[in-house]
Coordinates of C-alpha atoms and ligand atoms in Angstrom, one line a residue:
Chain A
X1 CA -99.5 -61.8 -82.2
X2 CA -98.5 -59.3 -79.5
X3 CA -95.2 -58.6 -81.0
X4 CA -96.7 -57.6 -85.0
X5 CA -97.5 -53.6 -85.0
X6 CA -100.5 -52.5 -87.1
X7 CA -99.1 -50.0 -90.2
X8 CA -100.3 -47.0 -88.1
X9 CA -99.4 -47.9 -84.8
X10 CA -96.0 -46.1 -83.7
X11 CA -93.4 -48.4 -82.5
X12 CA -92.3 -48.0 -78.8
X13 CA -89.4 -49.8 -77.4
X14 CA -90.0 -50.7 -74.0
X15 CA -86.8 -51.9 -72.5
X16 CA -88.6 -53.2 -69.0
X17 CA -90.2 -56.0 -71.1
X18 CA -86.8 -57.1 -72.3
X19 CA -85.5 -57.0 -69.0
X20 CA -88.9 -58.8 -67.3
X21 CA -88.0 -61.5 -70.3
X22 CA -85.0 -62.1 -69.7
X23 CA -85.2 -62.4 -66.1
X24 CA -87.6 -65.4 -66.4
X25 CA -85.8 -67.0 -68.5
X26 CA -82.3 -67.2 -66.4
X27 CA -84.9 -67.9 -63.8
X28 CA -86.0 -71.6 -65.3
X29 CA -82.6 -71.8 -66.5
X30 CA -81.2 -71.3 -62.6
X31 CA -83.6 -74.0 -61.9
X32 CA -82.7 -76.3 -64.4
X33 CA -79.1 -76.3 -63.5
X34 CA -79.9 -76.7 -59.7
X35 CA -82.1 -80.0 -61.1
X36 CA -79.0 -81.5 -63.1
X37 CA -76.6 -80.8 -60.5
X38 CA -78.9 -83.3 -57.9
X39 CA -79.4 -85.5 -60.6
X40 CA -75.9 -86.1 -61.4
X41 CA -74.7 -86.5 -57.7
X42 CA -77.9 -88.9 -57.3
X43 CA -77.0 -90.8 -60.4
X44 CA -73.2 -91.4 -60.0
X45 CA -73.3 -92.5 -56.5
X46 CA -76.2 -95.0 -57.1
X47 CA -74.0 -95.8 -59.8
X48 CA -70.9 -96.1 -57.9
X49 CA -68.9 -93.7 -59.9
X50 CA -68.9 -91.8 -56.9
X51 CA -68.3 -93.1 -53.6
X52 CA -72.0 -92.7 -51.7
X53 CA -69.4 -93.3 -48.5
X54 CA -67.6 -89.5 -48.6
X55 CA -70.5 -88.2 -51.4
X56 CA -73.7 -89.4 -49.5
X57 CA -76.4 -88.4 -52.1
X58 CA -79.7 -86.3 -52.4
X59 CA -81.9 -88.7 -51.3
X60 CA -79.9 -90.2 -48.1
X61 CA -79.1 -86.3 -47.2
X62 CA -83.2 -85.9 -47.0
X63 CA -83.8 -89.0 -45.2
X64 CA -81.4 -88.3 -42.5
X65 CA -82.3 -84.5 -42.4
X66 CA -85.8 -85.8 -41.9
X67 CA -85.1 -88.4 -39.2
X68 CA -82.6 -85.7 -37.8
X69 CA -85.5 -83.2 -37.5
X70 CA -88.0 -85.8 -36.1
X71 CA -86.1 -87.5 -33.7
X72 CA -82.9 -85.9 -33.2
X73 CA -82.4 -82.2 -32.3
X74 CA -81.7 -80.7 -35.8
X75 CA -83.9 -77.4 -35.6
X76 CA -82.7 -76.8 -32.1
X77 CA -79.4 -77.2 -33.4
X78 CA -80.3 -74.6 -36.0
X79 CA -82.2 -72.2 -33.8
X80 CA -79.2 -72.3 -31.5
X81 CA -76.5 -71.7 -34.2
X82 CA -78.2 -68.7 -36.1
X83 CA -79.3 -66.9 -33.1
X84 CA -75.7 -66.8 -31.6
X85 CA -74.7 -65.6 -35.1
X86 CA -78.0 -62.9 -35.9
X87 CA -76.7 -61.4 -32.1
X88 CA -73.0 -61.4 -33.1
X89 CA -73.8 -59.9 -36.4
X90 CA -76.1 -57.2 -35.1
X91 CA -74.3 -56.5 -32.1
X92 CA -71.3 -55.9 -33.9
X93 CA -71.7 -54.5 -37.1
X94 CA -73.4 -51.8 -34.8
X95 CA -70.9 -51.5 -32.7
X96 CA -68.4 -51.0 -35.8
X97 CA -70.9 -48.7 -37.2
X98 CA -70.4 -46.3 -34.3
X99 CA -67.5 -46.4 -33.4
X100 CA -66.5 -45.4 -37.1
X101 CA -68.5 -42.7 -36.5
X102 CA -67.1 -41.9 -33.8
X103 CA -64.2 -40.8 -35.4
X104 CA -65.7 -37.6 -37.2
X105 CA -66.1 -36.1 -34.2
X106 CA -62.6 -35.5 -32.8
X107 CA -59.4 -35.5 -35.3
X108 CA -56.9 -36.0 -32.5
X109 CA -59.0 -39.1 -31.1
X110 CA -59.4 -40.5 -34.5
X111 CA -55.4 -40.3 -34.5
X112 CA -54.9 -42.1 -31.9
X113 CA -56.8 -44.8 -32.3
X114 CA -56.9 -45.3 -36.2
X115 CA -53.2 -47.4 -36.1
X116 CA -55.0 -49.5 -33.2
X117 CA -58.3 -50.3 -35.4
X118 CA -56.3 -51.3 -38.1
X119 CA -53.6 -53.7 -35.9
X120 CA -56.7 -55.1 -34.6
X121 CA -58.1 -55.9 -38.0
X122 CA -54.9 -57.8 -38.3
X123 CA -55.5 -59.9 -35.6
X124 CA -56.7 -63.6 -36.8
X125 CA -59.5 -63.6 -34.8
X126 CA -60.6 -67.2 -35.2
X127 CA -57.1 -68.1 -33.4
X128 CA -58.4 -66.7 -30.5
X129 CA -61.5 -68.4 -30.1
X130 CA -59.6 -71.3 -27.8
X131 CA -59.0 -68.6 -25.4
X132 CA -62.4 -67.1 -25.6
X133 CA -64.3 -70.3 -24.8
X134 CA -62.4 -70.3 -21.7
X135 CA -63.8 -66.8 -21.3
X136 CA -67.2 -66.7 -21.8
X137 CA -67.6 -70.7 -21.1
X138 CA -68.9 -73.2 -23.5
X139 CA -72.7 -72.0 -23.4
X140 CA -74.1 -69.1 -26.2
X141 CA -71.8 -66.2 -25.0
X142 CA -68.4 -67.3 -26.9
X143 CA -70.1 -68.1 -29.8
X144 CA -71.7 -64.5 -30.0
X145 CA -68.3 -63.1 -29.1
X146 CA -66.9 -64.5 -31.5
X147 CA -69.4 -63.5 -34.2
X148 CA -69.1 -59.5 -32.6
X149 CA -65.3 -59.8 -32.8
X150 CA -65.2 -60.8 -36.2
X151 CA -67.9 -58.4 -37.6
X152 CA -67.2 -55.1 -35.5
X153 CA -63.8 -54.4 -37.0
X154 CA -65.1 -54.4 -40.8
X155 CA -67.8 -52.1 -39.5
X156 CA -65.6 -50.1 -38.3
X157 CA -63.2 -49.6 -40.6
X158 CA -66.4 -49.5 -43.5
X159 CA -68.0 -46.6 -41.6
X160 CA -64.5 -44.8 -40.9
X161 CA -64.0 -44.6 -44.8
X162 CA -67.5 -43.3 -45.5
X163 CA -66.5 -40.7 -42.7
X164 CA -63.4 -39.8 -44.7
X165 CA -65.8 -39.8 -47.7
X166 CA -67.8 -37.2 -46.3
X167 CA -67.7 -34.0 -48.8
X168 CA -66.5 -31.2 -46.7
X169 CA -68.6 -28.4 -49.0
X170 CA -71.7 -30.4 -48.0
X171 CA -70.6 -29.6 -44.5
X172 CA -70.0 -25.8 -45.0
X173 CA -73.3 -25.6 -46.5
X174 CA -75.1 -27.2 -43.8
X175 CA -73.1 -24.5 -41.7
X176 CA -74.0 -21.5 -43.6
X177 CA -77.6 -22.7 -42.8
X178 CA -77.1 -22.2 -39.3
X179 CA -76.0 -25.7 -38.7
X180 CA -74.5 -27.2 -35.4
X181 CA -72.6 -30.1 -35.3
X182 CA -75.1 -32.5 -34.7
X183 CA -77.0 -31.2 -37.2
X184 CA -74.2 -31.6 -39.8
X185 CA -73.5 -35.3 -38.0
X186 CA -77.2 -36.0 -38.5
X187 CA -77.9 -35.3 -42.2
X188 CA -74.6 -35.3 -43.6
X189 CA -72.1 -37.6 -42.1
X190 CA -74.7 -40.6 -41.3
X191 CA -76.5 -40.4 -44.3
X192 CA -73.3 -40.4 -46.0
X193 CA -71.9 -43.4 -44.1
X194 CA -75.2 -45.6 -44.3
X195 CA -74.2 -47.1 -48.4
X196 CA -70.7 -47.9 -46.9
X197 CA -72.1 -50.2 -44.0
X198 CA -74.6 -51.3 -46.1
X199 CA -71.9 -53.0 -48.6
X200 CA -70.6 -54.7 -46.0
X201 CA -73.5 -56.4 -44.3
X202 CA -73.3 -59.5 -46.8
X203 CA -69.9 -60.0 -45.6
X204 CA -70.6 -59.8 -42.2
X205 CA -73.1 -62.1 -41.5
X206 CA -70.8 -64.7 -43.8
X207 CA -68.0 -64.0 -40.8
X208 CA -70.4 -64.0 -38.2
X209 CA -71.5 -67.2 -39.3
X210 CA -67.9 -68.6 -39.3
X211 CA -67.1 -67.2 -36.0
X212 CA -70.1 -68.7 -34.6
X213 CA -69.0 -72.2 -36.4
X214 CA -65.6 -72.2 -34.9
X215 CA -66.5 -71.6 -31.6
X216 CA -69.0 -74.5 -31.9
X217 CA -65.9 -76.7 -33.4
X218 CA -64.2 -75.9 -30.1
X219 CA -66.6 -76.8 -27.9
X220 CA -70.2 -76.5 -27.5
X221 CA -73.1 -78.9 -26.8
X222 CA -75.4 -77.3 -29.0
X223 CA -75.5 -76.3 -32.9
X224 CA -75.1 -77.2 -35.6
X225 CA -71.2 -77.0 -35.6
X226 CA -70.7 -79.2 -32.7
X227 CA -73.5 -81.7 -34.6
X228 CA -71.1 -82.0 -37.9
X229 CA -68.1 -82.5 -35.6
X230 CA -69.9 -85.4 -33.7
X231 CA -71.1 -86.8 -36.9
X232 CA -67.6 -86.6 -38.4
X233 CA -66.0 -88.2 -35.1
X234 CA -68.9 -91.4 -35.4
X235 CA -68.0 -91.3 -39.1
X236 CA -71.1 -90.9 -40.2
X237 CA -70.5 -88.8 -43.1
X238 CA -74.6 -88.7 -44.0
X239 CA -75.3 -86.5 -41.3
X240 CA -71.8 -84.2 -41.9
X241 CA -73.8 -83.8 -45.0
X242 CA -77.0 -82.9 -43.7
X243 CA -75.1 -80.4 -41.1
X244 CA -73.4 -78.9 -44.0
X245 CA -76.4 -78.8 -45.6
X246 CA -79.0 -76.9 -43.2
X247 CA -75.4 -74.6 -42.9
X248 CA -75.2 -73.2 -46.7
X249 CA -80.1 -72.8 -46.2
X250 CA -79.4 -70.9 -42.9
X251 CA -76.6 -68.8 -44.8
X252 CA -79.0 -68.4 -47.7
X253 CA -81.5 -67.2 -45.5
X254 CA -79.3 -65.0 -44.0
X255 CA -78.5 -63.7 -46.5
X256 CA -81.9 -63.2 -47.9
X257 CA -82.3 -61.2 -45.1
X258 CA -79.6 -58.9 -45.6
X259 CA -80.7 -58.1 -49.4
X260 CA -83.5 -57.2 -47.2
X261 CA -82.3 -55.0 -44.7
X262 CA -80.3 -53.0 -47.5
X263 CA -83.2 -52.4 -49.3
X264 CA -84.5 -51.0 -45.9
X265 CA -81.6 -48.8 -45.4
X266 CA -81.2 -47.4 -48.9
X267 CA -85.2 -46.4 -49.3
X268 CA -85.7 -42.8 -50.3
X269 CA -82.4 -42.9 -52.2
X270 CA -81.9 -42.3 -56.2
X271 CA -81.6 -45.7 -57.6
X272 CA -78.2 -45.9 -58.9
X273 CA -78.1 -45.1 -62.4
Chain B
X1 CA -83.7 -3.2 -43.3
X2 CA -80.5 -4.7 -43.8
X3 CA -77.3 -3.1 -45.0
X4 CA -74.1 -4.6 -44.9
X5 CA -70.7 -3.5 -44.5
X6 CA -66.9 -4.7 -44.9
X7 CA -65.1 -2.9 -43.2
X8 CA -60.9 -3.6 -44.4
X9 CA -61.7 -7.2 -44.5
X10 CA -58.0 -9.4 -45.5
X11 CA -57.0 -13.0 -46.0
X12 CA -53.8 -14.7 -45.5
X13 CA -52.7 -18.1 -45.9
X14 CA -49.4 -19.4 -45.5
X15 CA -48.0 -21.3 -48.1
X16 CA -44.6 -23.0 -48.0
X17 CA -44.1 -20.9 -45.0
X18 CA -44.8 -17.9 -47.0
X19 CA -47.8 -15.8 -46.3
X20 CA -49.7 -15.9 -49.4
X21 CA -52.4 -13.0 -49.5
X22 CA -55.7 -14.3 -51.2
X23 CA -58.0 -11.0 -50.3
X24 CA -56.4 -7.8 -50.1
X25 CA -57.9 -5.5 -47.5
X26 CA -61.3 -4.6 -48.7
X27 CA -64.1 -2.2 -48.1
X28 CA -67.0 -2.3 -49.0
X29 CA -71.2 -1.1 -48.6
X30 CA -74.0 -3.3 -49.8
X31 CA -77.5 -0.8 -49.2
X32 CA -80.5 -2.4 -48.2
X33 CA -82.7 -4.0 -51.4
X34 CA -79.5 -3.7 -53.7
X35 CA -78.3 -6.2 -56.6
X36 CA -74.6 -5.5 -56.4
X37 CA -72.4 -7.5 -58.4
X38 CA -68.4 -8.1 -58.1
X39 CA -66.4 -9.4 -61.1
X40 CA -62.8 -10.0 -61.4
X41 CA -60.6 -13.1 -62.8
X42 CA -60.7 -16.3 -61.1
X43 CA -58.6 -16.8 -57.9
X44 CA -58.5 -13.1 -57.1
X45 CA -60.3 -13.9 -53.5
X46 CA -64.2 -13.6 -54.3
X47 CA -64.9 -16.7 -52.8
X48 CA -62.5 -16.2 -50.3
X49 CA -64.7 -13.1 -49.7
X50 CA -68.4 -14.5 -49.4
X51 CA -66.9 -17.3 -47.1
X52 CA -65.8 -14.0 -44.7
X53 CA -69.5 -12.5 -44.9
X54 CA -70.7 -15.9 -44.5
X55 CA -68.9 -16.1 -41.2
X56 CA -67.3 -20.0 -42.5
X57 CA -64.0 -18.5 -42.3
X58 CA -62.1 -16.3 -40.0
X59 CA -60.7 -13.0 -41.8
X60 CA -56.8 -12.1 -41.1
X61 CA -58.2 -8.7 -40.3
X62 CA -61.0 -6.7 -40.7
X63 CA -65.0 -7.0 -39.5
X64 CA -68.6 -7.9 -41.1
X65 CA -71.5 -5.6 -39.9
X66 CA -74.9 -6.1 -40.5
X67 CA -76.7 -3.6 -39.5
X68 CA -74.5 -2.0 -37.8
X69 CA -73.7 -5.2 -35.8
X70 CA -70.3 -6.9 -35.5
X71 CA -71.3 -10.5 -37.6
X72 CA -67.7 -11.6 -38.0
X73 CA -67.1 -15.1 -37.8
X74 CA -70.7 -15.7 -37.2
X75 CA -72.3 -17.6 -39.8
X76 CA -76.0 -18.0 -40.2
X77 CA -76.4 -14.3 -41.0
X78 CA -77.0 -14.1 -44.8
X79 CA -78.1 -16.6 -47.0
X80 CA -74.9 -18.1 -48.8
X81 CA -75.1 -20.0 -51.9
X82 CA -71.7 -21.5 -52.7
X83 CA -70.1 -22.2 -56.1
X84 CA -71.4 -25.8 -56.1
X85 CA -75.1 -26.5 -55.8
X86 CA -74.5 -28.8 -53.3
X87 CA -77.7 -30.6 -53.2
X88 CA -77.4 -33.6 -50.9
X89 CA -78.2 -37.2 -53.8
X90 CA -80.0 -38.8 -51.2
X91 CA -82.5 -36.7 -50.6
X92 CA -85.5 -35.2 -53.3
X93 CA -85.7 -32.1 -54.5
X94 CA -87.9 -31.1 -51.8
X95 CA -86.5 -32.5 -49.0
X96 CA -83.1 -30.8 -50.2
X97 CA -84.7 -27.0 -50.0
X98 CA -86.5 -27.4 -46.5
X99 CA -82.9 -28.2 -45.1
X100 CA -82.7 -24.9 -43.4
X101 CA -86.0 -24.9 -42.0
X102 CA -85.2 -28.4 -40.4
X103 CA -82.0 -27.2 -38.7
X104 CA -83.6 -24.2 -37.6
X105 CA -86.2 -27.1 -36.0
X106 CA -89.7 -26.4 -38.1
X107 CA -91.1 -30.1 -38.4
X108 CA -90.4 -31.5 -41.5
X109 CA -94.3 -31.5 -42.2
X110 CA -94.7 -27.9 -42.1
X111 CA -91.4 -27.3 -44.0
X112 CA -92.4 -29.3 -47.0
X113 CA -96.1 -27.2 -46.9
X114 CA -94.0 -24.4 -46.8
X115 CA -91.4 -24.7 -49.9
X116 CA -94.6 -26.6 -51.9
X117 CA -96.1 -23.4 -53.1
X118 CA -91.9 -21.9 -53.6
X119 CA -91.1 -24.8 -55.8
X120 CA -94.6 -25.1 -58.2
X121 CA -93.9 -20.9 -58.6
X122 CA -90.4 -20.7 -59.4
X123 CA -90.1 -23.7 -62.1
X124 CA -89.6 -26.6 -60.1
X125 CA -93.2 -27.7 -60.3
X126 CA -93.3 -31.3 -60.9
X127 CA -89.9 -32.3 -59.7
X128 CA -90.5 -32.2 -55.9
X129 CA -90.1 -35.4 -55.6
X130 CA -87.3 -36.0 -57.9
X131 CA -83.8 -36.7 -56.9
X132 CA -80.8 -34.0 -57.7
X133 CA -79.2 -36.6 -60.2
X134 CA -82.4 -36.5 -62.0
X135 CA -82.1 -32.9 -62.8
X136 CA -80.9 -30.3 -65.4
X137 CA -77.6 -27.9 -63.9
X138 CA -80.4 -25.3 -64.5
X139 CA -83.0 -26.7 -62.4
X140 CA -80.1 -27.9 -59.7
X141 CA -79.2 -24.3 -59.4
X142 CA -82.8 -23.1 -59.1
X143 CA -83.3 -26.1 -56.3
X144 CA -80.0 -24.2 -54.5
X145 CA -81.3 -20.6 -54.4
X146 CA -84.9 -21.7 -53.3
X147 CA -83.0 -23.5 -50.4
X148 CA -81.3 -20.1 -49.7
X149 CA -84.7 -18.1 -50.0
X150 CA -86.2 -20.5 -47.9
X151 CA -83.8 -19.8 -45.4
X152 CA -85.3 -16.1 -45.3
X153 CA -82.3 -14.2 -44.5
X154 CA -82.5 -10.8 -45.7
X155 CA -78.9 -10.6 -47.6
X156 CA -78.4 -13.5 -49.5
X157 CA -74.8 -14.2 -51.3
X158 CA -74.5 -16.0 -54.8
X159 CA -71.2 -16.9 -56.0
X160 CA -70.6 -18.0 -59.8
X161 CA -74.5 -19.4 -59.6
X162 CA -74.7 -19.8 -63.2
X163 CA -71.2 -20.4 -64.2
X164 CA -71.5 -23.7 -65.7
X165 CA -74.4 -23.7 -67.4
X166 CA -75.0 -23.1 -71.0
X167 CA -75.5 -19.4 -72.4
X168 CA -79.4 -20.2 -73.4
X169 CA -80.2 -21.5 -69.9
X170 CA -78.1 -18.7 -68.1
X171 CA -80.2 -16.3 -70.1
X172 CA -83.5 -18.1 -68.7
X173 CA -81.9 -18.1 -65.5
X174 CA -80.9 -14.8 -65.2
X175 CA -84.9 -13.6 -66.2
X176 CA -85.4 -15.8 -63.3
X177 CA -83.9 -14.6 -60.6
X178 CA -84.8 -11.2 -61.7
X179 CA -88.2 -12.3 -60.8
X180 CA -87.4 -13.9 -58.2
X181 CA -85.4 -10.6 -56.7
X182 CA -88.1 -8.5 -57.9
X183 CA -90.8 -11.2 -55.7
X184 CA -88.2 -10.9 -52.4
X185 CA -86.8 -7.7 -52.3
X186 CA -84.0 -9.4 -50.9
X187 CA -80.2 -8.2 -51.0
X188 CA -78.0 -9.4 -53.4
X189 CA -74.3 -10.2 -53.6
X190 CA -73.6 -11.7 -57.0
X191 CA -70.2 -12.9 -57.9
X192 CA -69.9 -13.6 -61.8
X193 CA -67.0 -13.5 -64.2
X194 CA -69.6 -12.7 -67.2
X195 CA -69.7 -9.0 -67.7
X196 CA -73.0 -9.0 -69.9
X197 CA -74.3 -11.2 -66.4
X198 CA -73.3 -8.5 -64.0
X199 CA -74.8 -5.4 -66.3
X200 CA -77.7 -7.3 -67.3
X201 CA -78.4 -8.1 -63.4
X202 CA -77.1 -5.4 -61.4
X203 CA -77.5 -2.2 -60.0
X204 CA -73.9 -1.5 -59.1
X205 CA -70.9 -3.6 -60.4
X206 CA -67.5 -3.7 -57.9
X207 CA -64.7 -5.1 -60.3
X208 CA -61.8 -6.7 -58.2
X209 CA -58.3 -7.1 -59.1
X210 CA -56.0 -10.0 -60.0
X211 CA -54.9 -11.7 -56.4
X212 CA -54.4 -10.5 -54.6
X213 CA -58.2 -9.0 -54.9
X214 CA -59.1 -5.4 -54.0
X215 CA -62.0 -3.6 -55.2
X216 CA -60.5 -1.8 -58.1
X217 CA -63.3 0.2 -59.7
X218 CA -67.4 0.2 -58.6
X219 CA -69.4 1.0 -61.8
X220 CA -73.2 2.5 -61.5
X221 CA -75.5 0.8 -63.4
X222 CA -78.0 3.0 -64.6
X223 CA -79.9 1.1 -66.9
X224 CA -83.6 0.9 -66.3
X225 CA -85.8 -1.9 -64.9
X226 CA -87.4 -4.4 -66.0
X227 CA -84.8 -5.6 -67.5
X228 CA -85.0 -7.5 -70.7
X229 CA -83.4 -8.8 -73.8
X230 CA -83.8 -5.4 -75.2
X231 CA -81.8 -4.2 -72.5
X232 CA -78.8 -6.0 -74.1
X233 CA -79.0 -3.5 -77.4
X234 CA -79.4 -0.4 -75.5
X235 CA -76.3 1.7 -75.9
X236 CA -75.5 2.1 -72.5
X237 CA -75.3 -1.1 -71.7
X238 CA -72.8 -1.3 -74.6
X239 CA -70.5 1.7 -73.3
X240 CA -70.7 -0.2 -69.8
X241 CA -69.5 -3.1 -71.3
X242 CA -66.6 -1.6 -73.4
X243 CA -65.4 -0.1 -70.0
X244 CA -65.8 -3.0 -67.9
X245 CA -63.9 -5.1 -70.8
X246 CA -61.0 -3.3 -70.7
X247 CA -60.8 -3.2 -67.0
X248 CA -60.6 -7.0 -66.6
X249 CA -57.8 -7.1 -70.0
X250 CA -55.5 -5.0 -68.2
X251 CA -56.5 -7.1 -65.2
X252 CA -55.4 -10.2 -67.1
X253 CA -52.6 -8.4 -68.7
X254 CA -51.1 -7.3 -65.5
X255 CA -51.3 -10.9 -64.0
X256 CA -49.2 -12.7 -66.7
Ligands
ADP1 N1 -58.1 -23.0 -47.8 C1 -57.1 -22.4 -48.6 N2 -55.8 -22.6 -48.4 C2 -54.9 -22.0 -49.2 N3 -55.1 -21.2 -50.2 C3 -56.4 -21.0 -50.5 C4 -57.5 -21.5 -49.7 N4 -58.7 -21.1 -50.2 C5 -58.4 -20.3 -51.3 N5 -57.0 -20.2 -51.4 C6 -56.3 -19.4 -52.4 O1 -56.8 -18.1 -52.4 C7 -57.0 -17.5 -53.6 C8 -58.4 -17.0 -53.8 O2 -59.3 -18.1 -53.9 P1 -60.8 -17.9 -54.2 O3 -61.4 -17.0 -53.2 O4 -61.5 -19.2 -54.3 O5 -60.8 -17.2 -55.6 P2 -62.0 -16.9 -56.6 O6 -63.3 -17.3 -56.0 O7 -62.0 -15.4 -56.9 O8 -61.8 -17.6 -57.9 C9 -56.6 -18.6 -54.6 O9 -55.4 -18.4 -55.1 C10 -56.7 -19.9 -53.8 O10 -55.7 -20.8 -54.3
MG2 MG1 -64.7 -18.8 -56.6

């Protein structure tokens, strides 16, 4: 036995192998939820306790998927819908990134446009998106105008309060060093701002994903927003299923990707403790 | 060569319309290669002071010379420690002390070759790569001053370094940057609020009033070098501190 100490051995608690246990075993217990949950929902519709009309099941949902994939235009569908979202996302959350930035560098700018930032914010930006179609047309643009409009704002507003976070001491420091403003902009302010942005990135690329949605709800010939909306018109509620489906593995993806891109961000930074 | 001078140096602010004085006009002559310490109760202007020499703040009147030339509201001068240790968290210990050789634009390469050797000499050996959070308030402060030394100014400014550590460490500390003085040959303005701190360290003390601060006194300290724990028996340094420690009471006194 691993676990039984010799007399004259020392005993040395090693907390990681507690953690590393644990881990696995909400691991297989993740799992064996996941397993139930698709049992059930297969199990009660073939049953009839649910109605396979509005539930679909597991099993019809991969059929479909598959036939969707193989003869219909499922992973263009996809490729169309995330891309118009990834651009959106970046494009904005950038975009709100700097111009939150922006407002370190001039108090009297910052007042003047702070009130505006915030009305802006108030906005219901998905309202809009009528208006925008008619825009930018019914191609790729509206959809990635939609996803900048409803990421750059929290970006914004996210990178503004890391600015306002900023601890002015650090900045006399810096100064006493001999520092310009660019050099106090550079290794203070940004550095500063970057675990503010990062907490909002999940959140982002869940609204950019919306926006994106929407616009294809309003019109669109491609994604896989339009596809759910056709499937609901024809009633056939297998494919809304898939739709929604392939929607909730693109948004894990994404946000797979964003656990990602944090880790990127925050490298060379103290774990926090 | 480096010798600065105050020359009727005075800070205002206004509060509640009031002019509120936080640093009476003051004079005063730091000679090249000195330790010269100033003590006086807290809120009597000294950081109000530094932040002058330091060129961070404007002075209501007065000018900073160094050398002769006219450094007032110039910072980058002197080396400037502040009361915090400021070390930025996101950045290891290393990366923290090169900070002035990056602004000044030496590659970060050659920086870190550079403050290497500084940090395995002067007790940071082994924690280079360690972030601030990681870190004793000891070894923090020692992380701050090797910054400043790295910065190679030839007057460097240390306000309340050691103020918040505890006495065993400051003791350590204080050996420390003895060495570290001794190594440099730098010149030192030391703010502190210990008395057995300023004797033990200095070679001239300059004890300020309650606010608004003036110099009150400026005390020689005659007590021979190395210093040591020893020093701390010798008689002398007991008749300084019975002097200086009824200074500050009737400083204390005379501000209730
Ligand atoms: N920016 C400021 N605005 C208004 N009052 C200040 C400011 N900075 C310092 N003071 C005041 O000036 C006085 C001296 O402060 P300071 O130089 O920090 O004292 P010390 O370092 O000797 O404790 C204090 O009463 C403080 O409240
Ligand atoms: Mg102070």
């Amino acid at each position: 036995m691993s676990d039984q100490l010799k007399d004259n051995e020392p005993f040395i608690e090693d907390p990681s192998v507690r953690t590393t246990k644990l881990r696995r075993r909400a691991f297989v217990g993740q799992v064996l939820v996941g397993v139930i949950i698709l049992f059930l929902w297969e199990f009660l519709t073939r049953l009839g306790w649910l109605d396979s009309y509005y539930w679909s099941s597991p099993s019809t949902i991969v059929r479909t998927g598959w036939k969707a994939i193989t003869q219909g235009t499922l992973l263009q569908d996809l490729a169309y819908t995330s891309g118009s979202t990834i651009l959106g996302f970046v494009s904005g959350t950038a975009a709100g990134y700097i111009l939150g930035l922006s407002f370190w560098w001039s108090e009297l700018y910052s007042r003047i446009f702070e009130p505006y930032m915030i009305a802006f914010n108030a906005i219901p930006k998905l309202a809009l998106a009528p208006v925008l179609v008619i825009m930018f047309g019914i191609g790729f643009d509206s959809k990635v105008v939609l996803a900048f409009l409803m990421t750059i704002i929290v970006a914004a507003i996210a990178a503004c309060s890391g600015v306002q976070s900023v601890d002015r001491d650090l900045e006399k420091m810096l100064v006493s060093l001999g520092a310009k403003r660019r050099h106090v902009f550079m290794k203070v302010v940004v550095p500063t701002t970057i675990p503010w942005i990062v907490s909002i990135l999940k959140i982002n690329i869940s609204l950019a994903l919306a926006g994106t949605i929407v616009g294809e709800f309003i019109s669109s010939r491609q994604g896989i927003g339009r596809m759910i909306l056709y499937a609901g018109q024809v009633l056939n509620i297998d494919l809304v299923w898939v739709g929604v489906v392939a929607l909730s593995l693109l948004s894990i993806v994404m946000y797979l990707g964003t656990v990602w891109l944090e880790h990127v961000l925050m490298k060379g930074r103290a774990p926090k403790s | 060569m480096s010798e600065l001078e105050i020359a009727g140096c005075s800070k205002y602010y206004k509060k509640n319309g009031e002019p509120m004085c936080a640093l009476a006009e003051t004079d005063l002559h730091v000679k090249n290669g000195r330790f010269v310490s100033i003590i006086g109760p807290s809120g009597c202007g000294k950081s109000t002071l530094f932040n002058i020499i330091a060129g961070l703040i404007r002075p209501s009147g007065g000018h900073v010379l160094l050398d002769g030339k006219d450094i007032t509201q110039e910072s980058g001068h002197v080396g400037y420690m502040l009361q915090k240790d400021l070390l930025l968290p996101w950045r290891s210990i290393l990366d923290n002390v090169i900070i002035g050789l990056e602004i000044r634009g030496v590659s970060k390469k050659q920086a870190r070759e550079r403050a290497l050797p500084m940090l395995k000499n002067y007790g940071l050996g082994g924690f280079e790569y360690d972030h601030p959070d990681a870190l004793s308030g000891g070894m923090r402060q020692r992380a701050g001053l090797i910054r400043t030394l790295l910065y190679d100014k030839d007057v460097i400014l240390l306000d309340e370094p050691f103020g918040a550590l505890d006495a065993q460490t400051r003791m350590q500390m204080q050996n420390w940057l003895l060495d570290i003085w001794k190594d440099f040959k730098k010149t030192v303005l030391f703010v502190t609020h210990d008395i057995d701190e300023a004797i033990y360290l200095s070679d001239e003390i300059h004890v300020f009033t309650h606010r608004p601060g003036r110099i009150k006194a400026t005390i020689e300290v005659d007590l021979p070098r190395p210093r040591s724990e020893k020093t701390l028996m010798n008689d002398r340094f007991l008749t300084l501190k019975k002097e200086l420690l009824l200074m500050l009471r009737e400083e204390q006194v005379s501000s209730n």
